mmCIF file of N, CA, C and O in Angstrom:
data_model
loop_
_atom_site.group_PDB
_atom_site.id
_atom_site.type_symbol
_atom_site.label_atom_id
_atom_site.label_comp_id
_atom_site.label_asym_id
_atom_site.label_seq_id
_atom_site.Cartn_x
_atom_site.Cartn_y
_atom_site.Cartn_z
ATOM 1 N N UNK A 1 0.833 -1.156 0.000
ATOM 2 C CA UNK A 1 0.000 0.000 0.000
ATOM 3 C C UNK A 1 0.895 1.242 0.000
ATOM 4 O O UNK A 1 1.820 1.328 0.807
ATOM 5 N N UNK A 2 0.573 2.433 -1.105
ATOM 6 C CA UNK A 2 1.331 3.402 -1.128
ATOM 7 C C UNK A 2 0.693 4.905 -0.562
ATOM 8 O O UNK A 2 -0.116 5.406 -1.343
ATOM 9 N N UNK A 3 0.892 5.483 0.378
ATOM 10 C CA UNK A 3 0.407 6.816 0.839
ATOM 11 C C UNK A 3 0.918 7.809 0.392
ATOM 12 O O UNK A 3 1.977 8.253 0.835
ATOM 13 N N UNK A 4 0.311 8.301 -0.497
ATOM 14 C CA UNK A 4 1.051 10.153 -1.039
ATOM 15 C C UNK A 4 0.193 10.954 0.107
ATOM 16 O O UNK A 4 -0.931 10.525 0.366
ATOM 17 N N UNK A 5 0.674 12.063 0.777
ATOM 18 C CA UNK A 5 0.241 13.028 1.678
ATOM 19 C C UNK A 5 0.830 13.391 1.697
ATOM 20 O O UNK A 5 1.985 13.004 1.874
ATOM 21 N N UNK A 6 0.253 14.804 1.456
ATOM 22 C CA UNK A 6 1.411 16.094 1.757
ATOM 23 C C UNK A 6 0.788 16.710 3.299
ATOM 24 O O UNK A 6 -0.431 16.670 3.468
ATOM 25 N N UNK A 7 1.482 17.145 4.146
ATOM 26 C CA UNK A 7 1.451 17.849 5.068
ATOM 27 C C UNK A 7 1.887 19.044 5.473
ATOM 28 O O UNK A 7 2.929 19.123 6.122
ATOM 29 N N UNK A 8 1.030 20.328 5.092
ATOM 30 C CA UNK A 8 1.176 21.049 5.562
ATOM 31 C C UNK A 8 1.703 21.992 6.446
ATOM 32 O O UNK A 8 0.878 22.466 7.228
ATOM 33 N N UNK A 9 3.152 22.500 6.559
ATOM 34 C CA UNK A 9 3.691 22.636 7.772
ATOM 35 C C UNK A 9 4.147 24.250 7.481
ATOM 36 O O UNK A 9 4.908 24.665 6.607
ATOM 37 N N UNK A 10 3.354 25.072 8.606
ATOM 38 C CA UNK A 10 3.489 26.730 8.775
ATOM 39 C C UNK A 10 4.713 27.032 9.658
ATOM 40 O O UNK A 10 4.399 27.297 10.819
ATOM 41 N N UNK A 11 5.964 27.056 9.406
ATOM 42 C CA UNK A 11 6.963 27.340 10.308
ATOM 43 C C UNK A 11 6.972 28.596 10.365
ATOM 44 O O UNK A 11 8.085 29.083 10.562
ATOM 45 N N UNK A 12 6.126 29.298 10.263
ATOM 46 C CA UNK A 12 6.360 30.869 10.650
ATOM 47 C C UNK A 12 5.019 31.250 11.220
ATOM 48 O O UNK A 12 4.650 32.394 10.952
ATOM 49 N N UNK A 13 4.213 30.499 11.961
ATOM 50 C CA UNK A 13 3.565 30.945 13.009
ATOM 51 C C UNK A 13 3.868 30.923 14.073
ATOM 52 O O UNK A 13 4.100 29.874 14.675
ATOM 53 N N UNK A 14 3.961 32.338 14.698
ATOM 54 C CA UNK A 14 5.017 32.512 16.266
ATOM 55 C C UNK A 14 3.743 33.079 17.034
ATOM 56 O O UNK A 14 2.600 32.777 16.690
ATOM 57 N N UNK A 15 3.968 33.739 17.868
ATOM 58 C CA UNK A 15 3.337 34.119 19.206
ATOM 59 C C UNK A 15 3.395 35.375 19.217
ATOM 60 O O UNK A 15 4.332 36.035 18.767
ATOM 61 N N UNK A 16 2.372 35.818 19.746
ATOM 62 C CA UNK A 16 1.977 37.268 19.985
ATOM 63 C C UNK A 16 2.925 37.557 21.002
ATOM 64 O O UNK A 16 2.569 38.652 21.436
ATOM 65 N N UNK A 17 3.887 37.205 21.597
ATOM 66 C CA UNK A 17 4.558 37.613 22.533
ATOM 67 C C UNK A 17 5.479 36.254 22.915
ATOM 68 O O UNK A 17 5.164 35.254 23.560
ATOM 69 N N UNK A 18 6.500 36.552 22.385
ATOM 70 C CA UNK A 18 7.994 35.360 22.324
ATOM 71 C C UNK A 18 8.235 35.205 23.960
ATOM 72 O O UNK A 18 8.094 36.094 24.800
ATOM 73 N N UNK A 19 8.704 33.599 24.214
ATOM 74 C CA UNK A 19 9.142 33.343 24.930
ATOM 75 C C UNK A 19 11.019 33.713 25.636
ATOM 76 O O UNK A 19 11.936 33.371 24.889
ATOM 77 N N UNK A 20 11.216 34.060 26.351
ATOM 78 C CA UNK A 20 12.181 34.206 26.609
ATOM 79 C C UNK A 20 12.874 33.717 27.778
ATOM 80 O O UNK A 20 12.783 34.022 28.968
ATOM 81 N N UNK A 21 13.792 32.647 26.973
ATOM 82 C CA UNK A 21 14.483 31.894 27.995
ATOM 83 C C UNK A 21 15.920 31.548 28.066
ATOM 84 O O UNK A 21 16.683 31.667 27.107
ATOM 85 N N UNK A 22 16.346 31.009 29.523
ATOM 86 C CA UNK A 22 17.687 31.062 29.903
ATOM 87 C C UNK A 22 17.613 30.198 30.922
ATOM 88 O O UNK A 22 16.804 29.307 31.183
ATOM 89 N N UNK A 23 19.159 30.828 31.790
ATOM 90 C CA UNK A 23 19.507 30.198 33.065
ATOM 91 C C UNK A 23 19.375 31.188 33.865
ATOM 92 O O UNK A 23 19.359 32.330 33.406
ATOM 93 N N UNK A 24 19.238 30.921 35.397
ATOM 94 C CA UNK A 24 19.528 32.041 36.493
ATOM 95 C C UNK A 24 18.780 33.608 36.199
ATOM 96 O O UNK A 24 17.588 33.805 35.966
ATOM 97 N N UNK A 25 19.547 34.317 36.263
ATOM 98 C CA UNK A 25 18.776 35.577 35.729
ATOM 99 C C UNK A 25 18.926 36.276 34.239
ATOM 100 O O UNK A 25 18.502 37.339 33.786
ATOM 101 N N UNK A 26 19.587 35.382 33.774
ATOM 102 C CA UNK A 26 20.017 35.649 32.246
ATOM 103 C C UNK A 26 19.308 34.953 30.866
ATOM 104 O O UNK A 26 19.613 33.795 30.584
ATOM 105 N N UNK A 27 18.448 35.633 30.106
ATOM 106 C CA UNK A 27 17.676 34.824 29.141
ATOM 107 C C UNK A 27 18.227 35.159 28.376
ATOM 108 O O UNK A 27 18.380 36.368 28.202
ATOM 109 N N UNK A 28 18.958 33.926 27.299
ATOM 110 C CA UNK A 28 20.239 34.072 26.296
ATOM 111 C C UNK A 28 19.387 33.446 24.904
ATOM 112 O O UNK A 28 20.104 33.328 23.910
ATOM 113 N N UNK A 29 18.074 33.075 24.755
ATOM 114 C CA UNK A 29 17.299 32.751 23.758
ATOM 115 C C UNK A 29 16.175 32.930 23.717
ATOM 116 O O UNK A 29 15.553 32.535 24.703
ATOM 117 N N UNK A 30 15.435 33.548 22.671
ATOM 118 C CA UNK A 30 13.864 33.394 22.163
ATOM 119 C C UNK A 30 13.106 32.473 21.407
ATOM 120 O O UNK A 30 13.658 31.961 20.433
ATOM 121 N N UNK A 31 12.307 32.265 21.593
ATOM 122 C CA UNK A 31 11.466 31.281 20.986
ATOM 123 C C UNK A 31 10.338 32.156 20.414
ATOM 124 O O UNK A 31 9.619 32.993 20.960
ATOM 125 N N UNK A 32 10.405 31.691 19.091
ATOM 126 C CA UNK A 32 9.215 32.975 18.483
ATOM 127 C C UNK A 32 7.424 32.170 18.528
ATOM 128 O O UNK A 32 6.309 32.627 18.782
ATOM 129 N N UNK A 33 7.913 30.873 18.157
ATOM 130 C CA UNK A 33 7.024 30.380 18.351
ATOM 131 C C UNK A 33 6.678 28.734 18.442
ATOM 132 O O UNK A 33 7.587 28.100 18.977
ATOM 133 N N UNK A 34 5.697 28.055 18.077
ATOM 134 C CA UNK A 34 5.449 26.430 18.093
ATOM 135 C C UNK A 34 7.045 25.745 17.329
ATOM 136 O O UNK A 34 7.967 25.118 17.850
ATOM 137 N N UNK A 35 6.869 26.109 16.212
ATOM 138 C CA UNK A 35 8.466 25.830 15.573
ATOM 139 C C UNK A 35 9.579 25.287 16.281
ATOM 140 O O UNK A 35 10.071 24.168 16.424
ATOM 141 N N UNK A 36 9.964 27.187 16.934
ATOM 142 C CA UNK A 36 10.795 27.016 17.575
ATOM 143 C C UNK A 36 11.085 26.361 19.012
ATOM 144 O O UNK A 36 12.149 25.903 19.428
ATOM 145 N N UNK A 37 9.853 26.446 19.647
ATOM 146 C CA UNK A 37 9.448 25.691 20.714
ATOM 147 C C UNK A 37 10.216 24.013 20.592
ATOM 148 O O UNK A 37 11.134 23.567 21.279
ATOM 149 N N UNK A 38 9.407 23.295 19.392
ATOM 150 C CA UNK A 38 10.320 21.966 18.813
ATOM 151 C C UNK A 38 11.459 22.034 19.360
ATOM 152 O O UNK A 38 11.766 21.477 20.414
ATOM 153 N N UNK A 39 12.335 22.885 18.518
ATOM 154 C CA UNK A 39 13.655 22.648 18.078
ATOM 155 C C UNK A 39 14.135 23.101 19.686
ATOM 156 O O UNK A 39 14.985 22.284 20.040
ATOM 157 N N UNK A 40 13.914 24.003 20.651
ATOM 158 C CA UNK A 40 14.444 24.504 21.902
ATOM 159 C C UNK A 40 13.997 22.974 22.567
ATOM 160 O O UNK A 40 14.717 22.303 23.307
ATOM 161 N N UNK A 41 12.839 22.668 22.175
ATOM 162 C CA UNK A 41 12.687 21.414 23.417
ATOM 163 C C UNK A 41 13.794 20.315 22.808
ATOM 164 O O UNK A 41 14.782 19.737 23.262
ATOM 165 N N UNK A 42 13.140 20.344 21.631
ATOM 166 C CA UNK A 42 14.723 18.986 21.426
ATOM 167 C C UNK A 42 16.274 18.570 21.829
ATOM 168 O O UNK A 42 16.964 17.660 22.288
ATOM 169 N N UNK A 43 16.301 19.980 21.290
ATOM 170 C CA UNK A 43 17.795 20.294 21.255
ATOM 171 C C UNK A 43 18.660 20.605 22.483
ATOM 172 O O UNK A 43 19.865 20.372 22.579
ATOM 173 N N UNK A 44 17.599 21.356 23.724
ATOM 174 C CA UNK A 44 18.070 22.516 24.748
ATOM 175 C C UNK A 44 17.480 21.697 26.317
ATOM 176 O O UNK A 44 17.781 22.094 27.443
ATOM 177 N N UNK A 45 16.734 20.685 26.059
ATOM 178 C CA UNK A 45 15.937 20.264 27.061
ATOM 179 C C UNK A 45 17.123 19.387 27.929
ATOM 180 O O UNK A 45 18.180 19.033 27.407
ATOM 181 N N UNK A 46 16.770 19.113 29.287
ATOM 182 C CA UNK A 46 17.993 18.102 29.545
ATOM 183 C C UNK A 46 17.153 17.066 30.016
ATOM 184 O O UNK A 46 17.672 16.291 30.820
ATOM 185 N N UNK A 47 16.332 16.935 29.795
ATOM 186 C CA UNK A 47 15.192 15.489 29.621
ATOM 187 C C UNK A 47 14.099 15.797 28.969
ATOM 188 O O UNK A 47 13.117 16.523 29.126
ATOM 189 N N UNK A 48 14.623 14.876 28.000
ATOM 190 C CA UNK A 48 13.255 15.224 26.802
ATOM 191 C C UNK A 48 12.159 14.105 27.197
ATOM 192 O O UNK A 48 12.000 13.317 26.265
ATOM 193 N N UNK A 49 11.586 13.901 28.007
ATOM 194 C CA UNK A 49 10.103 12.918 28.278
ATOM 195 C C UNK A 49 9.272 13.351 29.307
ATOM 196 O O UNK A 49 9.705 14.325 29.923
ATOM 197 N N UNK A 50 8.227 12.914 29.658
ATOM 198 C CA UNK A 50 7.461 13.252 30.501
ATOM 199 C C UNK A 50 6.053 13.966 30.104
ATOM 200 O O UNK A 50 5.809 14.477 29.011
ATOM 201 N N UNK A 51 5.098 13.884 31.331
ATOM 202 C CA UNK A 51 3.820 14.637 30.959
ATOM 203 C C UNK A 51 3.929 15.555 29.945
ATOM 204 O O UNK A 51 3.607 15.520 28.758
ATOM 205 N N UNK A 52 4.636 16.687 30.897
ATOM 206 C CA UNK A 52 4.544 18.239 30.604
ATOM 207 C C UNK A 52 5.350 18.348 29.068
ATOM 208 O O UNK A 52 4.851 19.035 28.178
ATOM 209 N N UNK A 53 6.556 17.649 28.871
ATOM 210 C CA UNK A 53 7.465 17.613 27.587
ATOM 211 C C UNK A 53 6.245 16.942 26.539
ATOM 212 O O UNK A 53 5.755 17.759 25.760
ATOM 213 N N UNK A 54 5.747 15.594 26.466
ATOM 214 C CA UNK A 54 5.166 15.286 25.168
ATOM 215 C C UNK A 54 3.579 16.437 24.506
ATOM 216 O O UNK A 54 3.195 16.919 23.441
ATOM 217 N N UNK A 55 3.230 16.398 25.656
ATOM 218 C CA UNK A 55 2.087 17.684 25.796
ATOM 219 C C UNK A 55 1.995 19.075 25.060
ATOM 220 O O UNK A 55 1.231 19.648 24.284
ATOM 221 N N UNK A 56 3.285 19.331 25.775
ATOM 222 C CA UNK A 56 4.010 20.368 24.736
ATOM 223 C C UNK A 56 4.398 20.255 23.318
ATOM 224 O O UNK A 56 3.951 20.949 22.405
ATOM 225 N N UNK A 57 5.201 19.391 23.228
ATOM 226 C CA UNK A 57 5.800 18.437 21.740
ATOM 227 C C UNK A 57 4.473 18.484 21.023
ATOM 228 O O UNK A 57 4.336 19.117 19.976
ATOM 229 N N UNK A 58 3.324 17.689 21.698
ATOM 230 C CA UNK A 58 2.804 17.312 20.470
ATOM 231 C C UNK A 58 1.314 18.087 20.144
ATOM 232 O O UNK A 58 0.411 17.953 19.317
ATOM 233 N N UNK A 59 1.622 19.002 21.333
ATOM 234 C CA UNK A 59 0.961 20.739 20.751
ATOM 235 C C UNK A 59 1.546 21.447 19.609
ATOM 236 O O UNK A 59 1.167 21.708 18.467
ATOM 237 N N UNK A 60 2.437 21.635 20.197
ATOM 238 C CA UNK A 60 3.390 22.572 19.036
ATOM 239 C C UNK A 60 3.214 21.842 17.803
ATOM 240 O O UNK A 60 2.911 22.651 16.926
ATOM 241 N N UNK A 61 3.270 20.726 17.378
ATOM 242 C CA UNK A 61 3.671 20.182 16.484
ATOM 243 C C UNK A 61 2.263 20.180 16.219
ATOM 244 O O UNK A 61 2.321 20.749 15.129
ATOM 245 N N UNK A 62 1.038 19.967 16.396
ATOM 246 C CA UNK A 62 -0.480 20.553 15.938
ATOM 247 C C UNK A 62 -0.735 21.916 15.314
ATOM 248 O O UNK A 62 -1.408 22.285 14.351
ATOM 249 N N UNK A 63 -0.098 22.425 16.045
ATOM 250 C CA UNK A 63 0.236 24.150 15.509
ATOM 251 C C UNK A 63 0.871 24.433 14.669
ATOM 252 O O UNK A 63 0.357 25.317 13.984
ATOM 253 N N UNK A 64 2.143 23.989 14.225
ATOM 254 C CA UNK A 64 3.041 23.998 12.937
ATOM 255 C C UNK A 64 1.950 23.331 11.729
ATOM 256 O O UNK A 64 2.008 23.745 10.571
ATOM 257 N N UNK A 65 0.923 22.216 12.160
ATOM 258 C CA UNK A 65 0.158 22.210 11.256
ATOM 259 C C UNK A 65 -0.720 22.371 11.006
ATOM 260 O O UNK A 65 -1.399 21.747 10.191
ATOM 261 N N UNK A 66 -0.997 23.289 11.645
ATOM 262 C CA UNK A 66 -2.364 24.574 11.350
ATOM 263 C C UNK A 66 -3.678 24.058 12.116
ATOM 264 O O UNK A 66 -4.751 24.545 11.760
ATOM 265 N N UNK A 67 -3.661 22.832 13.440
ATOM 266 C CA UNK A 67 -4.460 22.038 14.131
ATOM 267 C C UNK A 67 -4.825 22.238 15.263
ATOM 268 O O UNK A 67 -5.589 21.501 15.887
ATOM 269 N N UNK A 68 -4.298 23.309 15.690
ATOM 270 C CA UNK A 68 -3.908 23.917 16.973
ATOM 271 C C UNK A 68 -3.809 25.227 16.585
ATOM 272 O O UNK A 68 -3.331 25.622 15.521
ATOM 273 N N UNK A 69 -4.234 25.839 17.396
ATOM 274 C CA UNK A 69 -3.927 27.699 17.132
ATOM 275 C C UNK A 69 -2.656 27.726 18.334
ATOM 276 O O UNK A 69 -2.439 27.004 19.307
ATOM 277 N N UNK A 70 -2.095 28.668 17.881
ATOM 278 C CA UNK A 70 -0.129 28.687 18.288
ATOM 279 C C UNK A 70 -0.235 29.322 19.349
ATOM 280 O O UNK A 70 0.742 29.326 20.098
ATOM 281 N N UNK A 71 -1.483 30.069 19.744
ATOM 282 C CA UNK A 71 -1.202 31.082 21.277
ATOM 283 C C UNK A 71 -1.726 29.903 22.396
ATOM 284 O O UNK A 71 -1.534 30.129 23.591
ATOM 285 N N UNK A 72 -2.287 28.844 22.040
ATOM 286 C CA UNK A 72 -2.764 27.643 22.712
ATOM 287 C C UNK A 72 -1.724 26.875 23.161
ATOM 288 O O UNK A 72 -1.883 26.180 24.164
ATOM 289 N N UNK A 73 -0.723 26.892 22.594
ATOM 290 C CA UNK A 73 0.347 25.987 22.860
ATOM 291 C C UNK A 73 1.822 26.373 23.458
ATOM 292 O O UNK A 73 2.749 25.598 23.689
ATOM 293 N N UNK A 74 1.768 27.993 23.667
ATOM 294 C CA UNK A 74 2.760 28.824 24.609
ATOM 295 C C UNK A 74 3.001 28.784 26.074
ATOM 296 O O UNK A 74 4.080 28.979 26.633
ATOM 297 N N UNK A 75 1.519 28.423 26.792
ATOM 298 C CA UNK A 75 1.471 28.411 27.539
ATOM 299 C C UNK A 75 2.281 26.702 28.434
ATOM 300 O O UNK A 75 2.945 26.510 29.453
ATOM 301 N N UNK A 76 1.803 25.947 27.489
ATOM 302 C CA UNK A 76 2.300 23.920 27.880
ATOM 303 C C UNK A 76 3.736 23.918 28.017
ATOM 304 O O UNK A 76 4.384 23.361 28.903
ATOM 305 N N UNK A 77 4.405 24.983 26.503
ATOM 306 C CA UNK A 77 5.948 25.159 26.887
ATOM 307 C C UNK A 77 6.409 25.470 27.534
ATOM 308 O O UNK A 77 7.402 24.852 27.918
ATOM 309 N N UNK A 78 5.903 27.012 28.296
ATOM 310 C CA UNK A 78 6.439 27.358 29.432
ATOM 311 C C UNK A 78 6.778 26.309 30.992
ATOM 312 O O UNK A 78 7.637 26.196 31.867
ATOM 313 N N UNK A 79 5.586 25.768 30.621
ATOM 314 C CA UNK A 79 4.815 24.720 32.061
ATOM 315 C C UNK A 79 6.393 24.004 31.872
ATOM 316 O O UNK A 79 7.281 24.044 32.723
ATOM 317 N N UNK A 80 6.506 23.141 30.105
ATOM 318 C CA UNK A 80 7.403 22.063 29.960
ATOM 319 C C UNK A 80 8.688 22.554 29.935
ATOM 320 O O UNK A 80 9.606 21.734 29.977
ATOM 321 N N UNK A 81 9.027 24.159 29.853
ATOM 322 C CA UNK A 81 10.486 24.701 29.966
ATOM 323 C C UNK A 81 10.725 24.861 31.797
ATOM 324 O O UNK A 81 11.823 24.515 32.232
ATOM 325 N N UNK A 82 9.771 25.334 32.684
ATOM 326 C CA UNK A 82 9.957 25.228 34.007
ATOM 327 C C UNK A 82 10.271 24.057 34.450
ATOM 328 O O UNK A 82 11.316 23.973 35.094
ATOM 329 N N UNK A 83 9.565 23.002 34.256
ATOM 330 C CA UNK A 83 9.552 21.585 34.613
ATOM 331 C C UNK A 83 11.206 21.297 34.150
ATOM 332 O O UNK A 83 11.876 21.040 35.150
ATOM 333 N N UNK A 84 11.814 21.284 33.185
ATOM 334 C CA UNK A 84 12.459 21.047 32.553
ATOM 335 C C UNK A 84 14.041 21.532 33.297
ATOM 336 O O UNK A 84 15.009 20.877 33.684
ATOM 337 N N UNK A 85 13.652 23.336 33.252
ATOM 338 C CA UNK A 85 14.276 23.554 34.025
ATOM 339 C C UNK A 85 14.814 23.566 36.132
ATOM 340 O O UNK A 85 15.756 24.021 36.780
ATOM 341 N N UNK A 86 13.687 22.871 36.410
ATOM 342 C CA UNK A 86 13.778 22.674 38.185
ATOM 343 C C UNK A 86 14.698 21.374 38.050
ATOM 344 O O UNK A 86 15.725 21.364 38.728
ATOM 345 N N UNK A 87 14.370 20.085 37.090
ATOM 346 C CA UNK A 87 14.605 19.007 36.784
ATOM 347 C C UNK A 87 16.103 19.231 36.843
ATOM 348 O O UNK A 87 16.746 18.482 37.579
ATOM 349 N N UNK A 88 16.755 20.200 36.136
ATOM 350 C CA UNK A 88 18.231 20.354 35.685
ATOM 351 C C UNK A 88 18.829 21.010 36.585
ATOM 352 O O UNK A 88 20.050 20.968 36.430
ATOM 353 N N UNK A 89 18.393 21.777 37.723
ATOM 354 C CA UNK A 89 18.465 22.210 38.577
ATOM 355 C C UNK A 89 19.284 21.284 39.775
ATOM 356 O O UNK A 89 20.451 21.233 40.164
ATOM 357 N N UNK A 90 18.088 20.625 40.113
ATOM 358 C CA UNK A 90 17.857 19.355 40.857
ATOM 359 C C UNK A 90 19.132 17.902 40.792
ATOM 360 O O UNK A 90 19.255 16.883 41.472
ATOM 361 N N UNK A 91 19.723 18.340 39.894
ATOM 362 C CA UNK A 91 20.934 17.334 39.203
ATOM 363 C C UNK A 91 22.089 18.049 39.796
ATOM 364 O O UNK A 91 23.026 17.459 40.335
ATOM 365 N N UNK A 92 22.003 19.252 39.688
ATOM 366 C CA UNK A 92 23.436 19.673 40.301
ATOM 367 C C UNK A 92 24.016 19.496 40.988
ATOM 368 O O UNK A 92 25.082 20.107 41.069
#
């Protein structure tokens, strides 16, 4: 069985108001939006699993395809960048 589908993917829907994140008191990156959200959780996370991480993941990734409205899914990242960050914290 052969599946042709194309999927739709809006990488330039960001947020009415970018995330801004870091360490300590210093925020050294923005996240404009669902997109970038992805690529910060992938790449920047220091445990990529859990509630709050796939939730997020697989918001954003609804939103990049137009399934999700993108100001819906700012809020899960934050939740999954705090979480993320106490977690890395907590290791030290």
């Amino acid at each position: 069985m052969t599946v042709n589908a194309v999927i739709k993917i809006d990488f330039k829907c960001v947020w009415r108001t970018p995330v801004h994140v870091g360490t300590g008191n210093l925020a050294h990156d923005t996240v404009m939006g669902p997109a970038g959200a992805i690529l910060y959780m992938r790449t920047r996370f220091f445990r990529k699993a859990g509630i709050l991480y796939w939730r997020a993941s697989d918001l954003c990734a609804g939103a990049v395809r137009g399934k999700v409205h993108p100001e819906l899914v700012r809020e899960p990242f934050l939740a999954a960048y705090v979480h993320d960050a106490c977690e890395r914290n907590d290791k030290r």
